[in-house]
XYZ file of C-alpha atoms in Angstrom:
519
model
C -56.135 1.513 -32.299
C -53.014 0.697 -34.114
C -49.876 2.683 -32.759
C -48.598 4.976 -35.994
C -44.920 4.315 -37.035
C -42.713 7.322 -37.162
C -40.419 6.556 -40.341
C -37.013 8.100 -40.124
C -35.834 9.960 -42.963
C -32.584 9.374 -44.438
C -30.812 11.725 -42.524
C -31.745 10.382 -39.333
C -30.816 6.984 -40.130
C -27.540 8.205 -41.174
C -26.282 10.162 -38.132
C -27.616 6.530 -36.220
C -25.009 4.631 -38.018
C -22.429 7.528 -37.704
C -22.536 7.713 -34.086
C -22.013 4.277 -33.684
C -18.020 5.365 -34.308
C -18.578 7.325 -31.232
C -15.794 6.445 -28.487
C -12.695 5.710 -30.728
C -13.328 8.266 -32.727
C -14.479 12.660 -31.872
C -17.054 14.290 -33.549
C -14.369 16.354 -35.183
C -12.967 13.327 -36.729
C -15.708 11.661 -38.119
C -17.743 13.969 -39.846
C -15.028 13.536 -42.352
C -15.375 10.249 -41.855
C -19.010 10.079 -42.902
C -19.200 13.071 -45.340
C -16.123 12.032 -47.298
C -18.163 8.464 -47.977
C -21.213 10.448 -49.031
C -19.310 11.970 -51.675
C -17.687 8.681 -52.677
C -21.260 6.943 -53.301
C -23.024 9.957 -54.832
C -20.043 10.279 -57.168
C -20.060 6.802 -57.929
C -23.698 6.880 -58.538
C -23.469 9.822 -61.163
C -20.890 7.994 -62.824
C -22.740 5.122 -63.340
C -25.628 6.953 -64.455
C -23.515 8.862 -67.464
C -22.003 5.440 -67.982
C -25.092 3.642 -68.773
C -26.367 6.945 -70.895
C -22.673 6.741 -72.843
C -23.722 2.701 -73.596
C -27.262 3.765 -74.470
C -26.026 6.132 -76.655
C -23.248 3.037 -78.619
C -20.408 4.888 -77.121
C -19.162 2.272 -75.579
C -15.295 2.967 -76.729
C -15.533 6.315 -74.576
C -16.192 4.573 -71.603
C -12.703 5.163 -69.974
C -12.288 8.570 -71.081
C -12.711 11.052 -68.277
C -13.787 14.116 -70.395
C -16.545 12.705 -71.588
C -17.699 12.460 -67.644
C -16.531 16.021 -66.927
C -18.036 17.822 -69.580
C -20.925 17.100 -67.908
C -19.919 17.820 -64.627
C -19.804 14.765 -63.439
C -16.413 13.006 -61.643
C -14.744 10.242 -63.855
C -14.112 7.456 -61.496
C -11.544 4.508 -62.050
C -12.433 1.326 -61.134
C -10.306 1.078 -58.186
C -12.463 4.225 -56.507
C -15.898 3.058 -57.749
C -18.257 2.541 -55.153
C -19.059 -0.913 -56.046
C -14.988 -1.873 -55.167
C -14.907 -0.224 -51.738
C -18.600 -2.560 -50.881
C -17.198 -5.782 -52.481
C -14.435 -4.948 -49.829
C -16.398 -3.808 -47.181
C -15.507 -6.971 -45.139
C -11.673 -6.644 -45.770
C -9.244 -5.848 -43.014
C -7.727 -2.987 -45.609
C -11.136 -1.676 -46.392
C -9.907 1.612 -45.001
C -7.089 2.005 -47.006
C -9.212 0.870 -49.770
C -10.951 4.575 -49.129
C -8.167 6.602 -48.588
C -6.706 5.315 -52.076
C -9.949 5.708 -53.810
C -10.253 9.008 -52.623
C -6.945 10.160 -53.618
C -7.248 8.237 -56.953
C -10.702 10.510 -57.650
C -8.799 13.557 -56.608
C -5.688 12.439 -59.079
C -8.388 12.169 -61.872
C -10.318 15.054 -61.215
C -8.909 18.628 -61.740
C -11.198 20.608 -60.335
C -11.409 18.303 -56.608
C -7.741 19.274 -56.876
C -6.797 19.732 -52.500
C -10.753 18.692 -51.470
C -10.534 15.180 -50.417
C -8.814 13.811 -47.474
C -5.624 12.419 -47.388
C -4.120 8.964 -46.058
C -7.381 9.871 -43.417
C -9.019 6.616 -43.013
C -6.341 4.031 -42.444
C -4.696 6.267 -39.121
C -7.953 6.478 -37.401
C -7.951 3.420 -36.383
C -11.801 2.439 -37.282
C -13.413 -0.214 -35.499
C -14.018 -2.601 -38.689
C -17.311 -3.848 -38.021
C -18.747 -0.038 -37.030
C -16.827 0.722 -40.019
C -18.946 -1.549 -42.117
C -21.831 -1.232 -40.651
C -21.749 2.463 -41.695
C -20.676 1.343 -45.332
C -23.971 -0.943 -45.399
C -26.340 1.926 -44.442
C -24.730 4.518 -47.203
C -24.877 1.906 -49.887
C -28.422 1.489 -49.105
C -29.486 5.095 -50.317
C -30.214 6.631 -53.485
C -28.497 9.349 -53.832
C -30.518 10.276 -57.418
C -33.864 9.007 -56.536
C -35.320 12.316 -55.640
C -32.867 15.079 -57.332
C -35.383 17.677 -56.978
C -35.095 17.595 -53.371
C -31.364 17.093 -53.312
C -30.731 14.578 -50.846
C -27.503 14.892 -50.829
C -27.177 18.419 -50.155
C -29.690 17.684 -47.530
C -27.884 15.506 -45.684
C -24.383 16.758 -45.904
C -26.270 20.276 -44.273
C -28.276 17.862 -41.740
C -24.786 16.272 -40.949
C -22.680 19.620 -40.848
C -25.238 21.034 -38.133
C -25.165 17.879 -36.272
C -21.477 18.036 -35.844
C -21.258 21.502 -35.061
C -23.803 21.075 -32.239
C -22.120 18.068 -31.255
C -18.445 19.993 -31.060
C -20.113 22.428 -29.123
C -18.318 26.213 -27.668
C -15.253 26.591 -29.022
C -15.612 24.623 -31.845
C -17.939 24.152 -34.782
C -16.508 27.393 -35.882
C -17.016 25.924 -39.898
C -20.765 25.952 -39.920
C -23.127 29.167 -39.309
C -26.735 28.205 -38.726
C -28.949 27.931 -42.090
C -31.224 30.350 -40.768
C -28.420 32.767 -39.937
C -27.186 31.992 -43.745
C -30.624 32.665 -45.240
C -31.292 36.268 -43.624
C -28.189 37.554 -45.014
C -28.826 36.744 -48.506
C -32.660 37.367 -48.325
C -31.278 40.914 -47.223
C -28.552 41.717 -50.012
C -29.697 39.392 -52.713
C -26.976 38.301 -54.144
C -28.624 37.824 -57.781
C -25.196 38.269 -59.849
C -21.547 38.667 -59.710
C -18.740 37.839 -57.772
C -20.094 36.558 -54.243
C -17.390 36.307 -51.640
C -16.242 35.011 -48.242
C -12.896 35.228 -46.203
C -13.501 32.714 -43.883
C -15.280 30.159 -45.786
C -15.586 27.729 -43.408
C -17.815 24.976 -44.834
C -18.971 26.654 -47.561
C -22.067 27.139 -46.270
C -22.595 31.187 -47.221
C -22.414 29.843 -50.931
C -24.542 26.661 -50.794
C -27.413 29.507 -49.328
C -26.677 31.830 -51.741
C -27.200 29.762 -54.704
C -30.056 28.444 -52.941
C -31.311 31.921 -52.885
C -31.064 32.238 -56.571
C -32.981 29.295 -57.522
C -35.798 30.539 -54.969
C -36.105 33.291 -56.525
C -35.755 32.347 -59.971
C -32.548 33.857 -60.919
C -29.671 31.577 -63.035
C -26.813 30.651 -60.959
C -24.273 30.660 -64.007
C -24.585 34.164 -63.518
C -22.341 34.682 -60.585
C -19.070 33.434 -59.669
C -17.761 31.881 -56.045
C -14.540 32.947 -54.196
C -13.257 32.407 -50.359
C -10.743 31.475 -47.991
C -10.412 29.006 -45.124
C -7.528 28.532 -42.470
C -7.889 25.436 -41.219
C -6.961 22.395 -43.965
C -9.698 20.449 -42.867
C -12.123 22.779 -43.501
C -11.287 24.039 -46.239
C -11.273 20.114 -47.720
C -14.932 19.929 -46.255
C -15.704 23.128 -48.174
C -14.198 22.318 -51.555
C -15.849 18.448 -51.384
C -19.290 20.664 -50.309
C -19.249 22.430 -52.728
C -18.021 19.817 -55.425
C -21.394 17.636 -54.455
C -23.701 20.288 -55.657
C -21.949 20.586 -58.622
C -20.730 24.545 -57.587
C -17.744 25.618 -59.742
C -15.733 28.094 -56.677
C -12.254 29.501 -56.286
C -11.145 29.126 -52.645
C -7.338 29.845 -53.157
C -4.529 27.327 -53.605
C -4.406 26.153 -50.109
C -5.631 26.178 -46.563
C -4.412 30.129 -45.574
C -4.749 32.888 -43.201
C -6.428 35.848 -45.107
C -4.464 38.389 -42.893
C -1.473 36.412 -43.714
C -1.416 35.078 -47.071
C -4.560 36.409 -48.881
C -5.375 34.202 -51.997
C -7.752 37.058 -53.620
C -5.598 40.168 -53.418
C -7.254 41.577 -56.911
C -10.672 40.763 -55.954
C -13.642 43.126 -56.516
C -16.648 41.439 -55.421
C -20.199 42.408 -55.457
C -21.520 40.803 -52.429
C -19.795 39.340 -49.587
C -21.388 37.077 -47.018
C -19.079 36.159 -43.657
C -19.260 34.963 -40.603
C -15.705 35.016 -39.359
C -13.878 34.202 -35.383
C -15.448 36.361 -33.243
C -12.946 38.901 -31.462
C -9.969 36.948 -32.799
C -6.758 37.801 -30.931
C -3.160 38.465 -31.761
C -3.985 37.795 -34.981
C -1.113 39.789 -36.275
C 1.972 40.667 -34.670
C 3.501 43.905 -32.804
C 4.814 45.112 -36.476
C 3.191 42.932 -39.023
C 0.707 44.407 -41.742
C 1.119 48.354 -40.394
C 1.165 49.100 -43.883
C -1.206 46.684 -45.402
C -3.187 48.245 -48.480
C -6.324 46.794 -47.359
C -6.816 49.456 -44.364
C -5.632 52.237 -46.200
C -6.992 55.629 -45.350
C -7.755 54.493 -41.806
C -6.099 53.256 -38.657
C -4.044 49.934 -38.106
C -6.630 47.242 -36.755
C -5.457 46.446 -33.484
C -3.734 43.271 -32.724
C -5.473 42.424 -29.586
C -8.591 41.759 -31.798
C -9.752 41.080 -35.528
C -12.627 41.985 -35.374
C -11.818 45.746 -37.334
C -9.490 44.310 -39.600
C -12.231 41.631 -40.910
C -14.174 44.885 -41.677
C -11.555 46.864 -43.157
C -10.493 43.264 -45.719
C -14.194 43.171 -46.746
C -14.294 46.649 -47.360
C -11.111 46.601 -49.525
C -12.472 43.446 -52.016
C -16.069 45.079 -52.624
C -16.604 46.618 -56.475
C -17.863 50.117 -56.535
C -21.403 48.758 -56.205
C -20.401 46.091 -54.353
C -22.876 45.036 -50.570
C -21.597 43.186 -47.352
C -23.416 40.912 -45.055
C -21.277 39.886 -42.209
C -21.855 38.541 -38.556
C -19.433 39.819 -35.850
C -20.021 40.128 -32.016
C -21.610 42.949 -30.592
C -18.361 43.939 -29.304
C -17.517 45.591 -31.988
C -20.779 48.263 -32.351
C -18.735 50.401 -29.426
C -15.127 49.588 -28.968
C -12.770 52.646 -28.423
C -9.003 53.179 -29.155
C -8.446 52.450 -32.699
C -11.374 50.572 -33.432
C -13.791 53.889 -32.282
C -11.732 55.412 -35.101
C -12.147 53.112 -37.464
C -15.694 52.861 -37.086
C -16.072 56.911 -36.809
C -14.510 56.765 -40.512
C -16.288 53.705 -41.606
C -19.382 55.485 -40.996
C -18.407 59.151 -42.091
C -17.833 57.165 -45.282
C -21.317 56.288 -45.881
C -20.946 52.750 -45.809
C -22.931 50.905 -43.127
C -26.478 50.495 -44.493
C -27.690 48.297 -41.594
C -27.041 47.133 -38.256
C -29.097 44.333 -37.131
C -28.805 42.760 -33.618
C -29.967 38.649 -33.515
C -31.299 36.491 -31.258
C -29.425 34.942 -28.374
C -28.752 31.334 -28.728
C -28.708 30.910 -32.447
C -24.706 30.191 -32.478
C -23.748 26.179 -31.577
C -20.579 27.513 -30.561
C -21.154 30.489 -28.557
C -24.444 31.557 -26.773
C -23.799 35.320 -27.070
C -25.947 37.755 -29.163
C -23.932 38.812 -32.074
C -24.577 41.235 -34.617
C -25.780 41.488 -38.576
C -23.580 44.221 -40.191
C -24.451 45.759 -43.649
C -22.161 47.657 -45.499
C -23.053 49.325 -49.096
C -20.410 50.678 -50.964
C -22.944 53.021 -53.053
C -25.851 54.268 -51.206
C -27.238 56.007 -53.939
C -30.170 54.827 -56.122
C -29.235 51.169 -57.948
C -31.525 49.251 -59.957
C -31.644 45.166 -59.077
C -32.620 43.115 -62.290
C -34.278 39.607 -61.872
C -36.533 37.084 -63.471
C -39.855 37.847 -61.910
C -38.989 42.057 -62.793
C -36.725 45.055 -61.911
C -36.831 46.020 -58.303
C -35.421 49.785 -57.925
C -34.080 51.170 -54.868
C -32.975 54.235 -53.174
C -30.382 53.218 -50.929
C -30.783 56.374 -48.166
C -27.525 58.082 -48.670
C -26.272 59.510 -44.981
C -28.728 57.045 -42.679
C -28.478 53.558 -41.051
C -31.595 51.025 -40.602
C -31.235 50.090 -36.974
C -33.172 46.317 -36.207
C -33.251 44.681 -32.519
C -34.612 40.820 -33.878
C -33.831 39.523 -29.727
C -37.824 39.158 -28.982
C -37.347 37.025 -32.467
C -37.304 33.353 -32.993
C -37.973 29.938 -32.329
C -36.990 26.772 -30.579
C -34.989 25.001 -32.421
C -33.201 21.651 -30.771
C -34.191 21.900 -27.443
C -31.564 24.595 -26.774
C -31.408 26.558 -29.362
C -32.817 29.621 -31.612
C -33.728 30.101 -35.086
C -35.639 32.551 -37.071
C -38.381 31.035 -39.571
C -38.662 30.944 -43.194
C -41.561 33.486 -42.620
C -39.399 35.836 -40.053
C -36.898 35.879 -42.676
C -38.834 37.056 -45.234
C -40.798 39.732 -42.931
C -37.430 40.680 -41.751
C -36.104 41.081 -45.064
C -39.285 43.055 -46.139
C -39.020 45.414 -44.218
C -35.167 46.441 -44.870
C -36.441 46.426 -48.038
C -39.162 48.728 -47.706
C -36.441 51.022 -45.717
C -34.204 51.146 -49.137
C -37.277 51.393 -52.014
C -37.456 54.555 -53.634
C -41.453 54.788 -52.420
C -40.193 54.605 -48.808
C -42.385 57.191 -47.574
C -45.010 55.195 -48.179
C -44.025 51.361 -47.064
C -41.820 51.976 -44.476
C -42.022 53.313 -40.682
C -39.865 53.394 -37.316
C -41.277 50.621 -34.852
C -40.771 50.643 -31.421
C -38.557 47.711 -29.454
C -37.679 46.902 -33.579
C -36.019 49.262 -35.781
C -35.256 52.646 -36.088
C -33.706 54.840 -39.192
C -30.794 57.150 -37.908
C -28.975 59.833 -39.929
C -25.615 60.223 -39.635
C -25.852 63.209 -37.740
C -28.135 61.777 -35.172
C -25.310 58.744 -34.934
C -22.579 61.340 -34.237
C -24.460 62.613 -31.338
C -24.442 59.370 -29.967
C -20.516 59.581 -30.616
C -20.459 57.020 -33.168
C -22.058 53.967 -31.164
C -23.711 51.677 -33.515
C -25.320 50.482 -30.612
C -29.074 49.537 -31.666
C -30.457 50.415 -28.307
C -29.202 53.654 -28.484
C -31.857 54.821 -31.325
C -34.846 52.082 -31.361
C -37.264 53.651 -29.247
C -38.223 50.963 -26.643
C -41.701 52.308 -24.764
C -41.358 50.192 -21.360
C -38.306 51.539 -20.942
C -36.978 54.471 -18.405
C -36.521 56.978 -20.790
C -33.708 58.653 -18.999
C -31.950 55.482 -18.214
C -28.946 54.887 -20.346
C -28.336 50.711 -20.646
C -24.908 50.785 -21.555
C -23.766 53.046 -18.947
C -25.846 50.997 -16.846
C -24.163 47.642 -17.941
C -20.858 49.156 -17.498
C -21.476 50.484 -14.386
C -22.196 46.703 -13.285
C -19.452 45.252 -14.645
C -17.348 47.751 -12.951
C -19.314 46.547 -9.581
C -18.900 42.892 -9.962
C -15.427 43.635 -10.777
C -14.887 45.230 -6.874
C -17.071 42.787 -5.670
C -14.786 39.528 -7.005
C -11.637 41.807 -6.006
C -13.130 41.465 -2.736
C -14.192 37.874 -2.924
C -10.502 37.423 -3.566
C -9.315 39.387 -0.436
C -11.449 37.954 1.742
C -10.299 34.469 0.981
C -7.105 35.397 1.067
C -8.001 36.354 4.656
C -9.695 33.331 5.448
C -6.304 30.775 4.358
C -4.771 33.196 7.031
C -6.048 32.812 9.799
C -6.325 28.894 9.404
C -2.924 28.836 8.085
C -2.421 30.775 12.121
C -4.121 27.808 14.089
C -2.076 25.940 12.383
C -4.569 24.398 9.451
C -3.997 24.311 5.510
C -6.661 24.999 3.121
């Protein structure tokens, strides 16, 4: 029987080629590397394309005019950054230079990839030519255009963005949040139209889904508008070139910039905002900076020893009257005292968390903690939704919070890691949905170990936790047995017992150190 042939896909031949610049060069560094020539040979393929359409068409004298590339959204590229130079090169000992000047040249050209390429990157890595060429022969070998439909090149910049982030590892890989993570959020607030925003863009990621989203569901992406922020320079080039690929028109600020800091959107009033941003960040201000900040006025000064309020408290302040939030954070922050209990006891005396949805373990590359699905609504009363396939109408339940425990949810995904299915999604979704129609008594019910619908009253009895386990009923479980005191009450054990642990090695050196040994 003949053996069957497992054909790679383009993707996987890709990352091959990449990670033969292993060794000389980190993960960190070369996904630029690799990404940044992506862009240069889909760009130089939709240039040639409008070029040959512009000859077609006996316009041959406009050839060298970049508007008539731009008006169609499509990067005018001179002949020095044309793909076709940089392979007729390939074999040159300045071939990397020969990228870093085409890439600044397309940048020069281009308005709107104004701050998204890199800079002088190529030539001080110190690329082992032949790897280096190697990789240049497998890139020119694909078509970007040959299947537009299924946008390869979105696909493999998002193949190659998870890749890196998995192969960074804890405590990096902080620019990419899992697709699936991505995908919940937006089946949940629908971000049909508006002003869609993020303060810690990362990769860009929460707006490549979103739009995504939009075309799934039929909706016209003209109709809403993309802004966000990114601190690191890096990432915020990887963003803006990200986003430039698909053709996504976005505001992400002037610069790299802290949004405590320097916020680029001061004015902004946006409709939905989608975040995952550093989990329990600290000193992120100092002793006496931003006391008086507008963004948390009417409640208490975040605390410096942690971010994870004064995320909250910025995302608040940007969203229009009608205006939803989706935003990961760690679970941390559902019961934190001092000035975050405050914050949160206002936050919800406010009306404005809708949701509170605990995730799987292991879905993060970067951390394997269980983190939390916050949704805040700034208008909790009834709000029609208007899209292509009909009006959906909902009666956002003024005064309660959908509580959802998605930790028995999941599946493998790379060996070591969790994601939730298209199919969970939508089920998930559904039924947050069926919690907000205006026929809820009818579609939607508490379910045990899953989700539960508290009123505000019920939550200050539980003295403002957010805590999910405090409300979903869970049936194999000893009713009278409270699991955070429980889990406290460890902690505060183990603490003793390493106290110990300490004291009795302490001990131990001792006595050797008596008969006259060292440790």
């Amino acid at each position: 029987m003949a053996k069957k042939v497992l054909t790679k896909s383009t993707e996987e031949i890709l990352w091959d080629s990449a990670n033969k610049l292993r060794g000389s060069v980190e993960p960190s560094e070369y996904k630029h590397v690799v990404l940044s020539l992506i862009f240069l040979k889909f760009a130089n393929d939709k240039f040639l394309r409008r070029r040959q359409e512009l000859i077609n068409e006996h316009k041959e004298a406009f050839l060298e005019i970049p508007e008539f590339y731009q008006a169609e959204n499509i990067f005018y590229l001179p002949e020095e950054s044309r793909w076709t130079y940089i392979i007729e090169n390939a074999k040159q000992e300045d071939i990397t230079l020969k990228v870093d000047s085409a890439l600044k040249t397309i940048e020069r050209t281009n308005k709107s990839l104004e701050g998204a390429l890199p800079d002088n990157y190529f030539s001080r890595l110190g690329l082992d030519q032949s790897k280096f060429s190697a990789l240049l022969d497998t890139i020119n070998n694909i078509d970007t255009l040959k299947d537009e439909a299924h946008d390869i090149v979105g696909r493999v910049y998002e193949y190659f963005l998870s890749k890196f982030a998995i192969a960074e590892g804890k405590g990096k890989g902080e620019f990419y949040t899992p697709k699936s993570i991505v995908n919940l959020i937006a089946e949940m607030i629908e971000p049909y139209k508006g002003k869609i925003y993020d303060p810690s863009c990362g990769s860009g990621g929460m707006f490549v889904q979103s739009l995504k989203f939009i075309e799934k569901h039929k909706g016209n992406k003209k109709d809403v508008s993309i802004y966000g922020q990114e601190l690191t320079n890096t990432t915020y080039k990887l963003a803006k070139m990200n986003l430039a690929i698909r053709g996504i028109a976005s505001n992400l600020g002037s610069k790299a910039a802290d949004t405590f800091a320097d916020d680029q959107h001061k004015d902004l009033k946006a409709d939905y905002i989608m975040a995952n941003p550093p989990f329990n960040l600290k000193d992120w201000r100092a002793e006496n900076e931003l006391t008086d900040d507008q963004r948390w006025a009417g409640y208490e000064v975040p605390p410096k020893s942690n971010a994870n309020y004064g995320w909250i408290l910025n995302m608040i302040s940007k969203l229009s009257q009608n205006g939803l939030a989706g935003f990961i954070l760690a679970n941390g922050a559902l019961s934190g005292g001092g000035e975050e209990y405050k914050i949160r006891k206002q936050i919800i005396e406010n009306d404005l968390v809708e949701a509170i949805v605990i995730l799987p373990q292991d879905m993060f590359y970067s951390t394997n903690i269980s983190v939390t699905l916050w949704i805040l609504n700034r208008n909790k009363n009834k709000r029609t939704l208007e899209v292509n396939d009909g009006i959906k109408n909902y009666r956002n339940r003024k005064g309660e919070v959908l509580f959802m425990d998605l930790r028995q949810k999941g599946e493998p995904f790379e060996k070591k890691f969790i994601q939730l299915g298209e199919e969970e999604i939508t089920r998930i979704a559904q039924h947050y949905h069926n919690w907000q129609q205006i026929d809820w008594e009818n579609t939607y019910q508490n379910i045990p170990e899953y989700s539960y619908s508290a009123t505000i009253e019920e939550i200050r009895k539980k003295d403002y936790s957010l805590v999910p386990s405090k409300y979903i009923e869970f049936i194999n479980r000893d009713e009278n047995l409270d699991y955070e005191e429980q889990m406290q009450n460890l902690q505060s054990n183990l603490k003793e017992l390493f106290q110990q642990e300490s004291k009795l090695k302490e001990e131990i050196v001792n006595v050797f150190k008596v008969l006259g040994y060292e440790l």
